[in-house]
Amino acid sequence: MQHTFCKKNWAWDYFERNNTKYRTDRTHWSAWCKGCLRFRIATLKEDDEGLVLSGHIQRSRSEEEVINQAMDPEHAICGKIRNLHLHLAKCPHVEAQVRHHAALDRGLSRQHTSAVTQPASQVDTLHVNQEWFETSLCRTAASAGWSWNSINDPEFRRMMKGMRPDLEIPD
């Protein structure tokens, strides 16, 4: 029997894993955001330097010890794609375009699911989605040579609202 595998989701490029399953989940990997890991490692190293300077410890931990502490299972997230996207959309330790991409992917996948009440925590995601939409719409109009008036055309507005009713079309 031949196995076919799905293409690895782009979000995994921003996460580390150590081949352990997440807590009691037998299906999904433990995942650590690379941006959060960099921040946590830098913080741990700064803490060590402060302790060495104050005389509380004689030497800083080795790089391996710092990495092992940063990748503590308590800091892991479940490696479901939905969770990876949710984390990236809100993570202050990754680039803005990564947050936008993750927020957009979350918006698209949310469209394909049944109508579920949106938790208040996803309001930020919609703001990012709206910001991306406005920027992309302006870039598209400029590069295509559209008249700015065409964005206000009633047919264009109806079409856009039909595709994405949650987004506001800028004037």
mmCIF file of C-alpha atoms in Angstrom, residues 20-23 25-31 78-80:
data_model
loop_
_atom_site.group_PDB
_atom_site.id
_atom_site.type_symbol
_atom_site.label_atom_id
_atom_site.label_comp_id
_atom_site.label_asym_id
_atom_site.label_seq_id
_atom_site.Cartn_x
_atom_site.Cartn_y
_atom_site.Cartn_z
ATOM 1 C CA THR A 20 7.342 14.257 21.320
ATOM 2 C CA LYS A 21 3.570 14.202 21.243
ATOM 3 C CA TYR A 22 1.701 17.021 22.952
ATOM 4 C CA ARG A 23 0.825 16.006 26.521
ATOM 5 C CA ASP A 25 -2.465 13.767 22.553
ATOM 6 C CA ARG A 26 -1.323 10.712 20.570
ATOM 7 C CA THR A 27 -1.710 12.414 17.204
ATOM 8 C CA HIS A 28 -0.204 15.905 17.343
ATOM 9 C CA TRP A 29 3.357 17.032 18.035
ATOM 10 C CA SER A 30 4.491 19.390 20.746
ATOM 11 C CA ALA A 31 5.461 22.657 19.067
ATOM 12 C CA CYS A 78 -0.382 21.448 20.441
ATOM 13 C CA GLY A 79 0.810 21.059 16.846
ATOM 14 C CA LYS A 80 -2.627 21.277 15.240
#
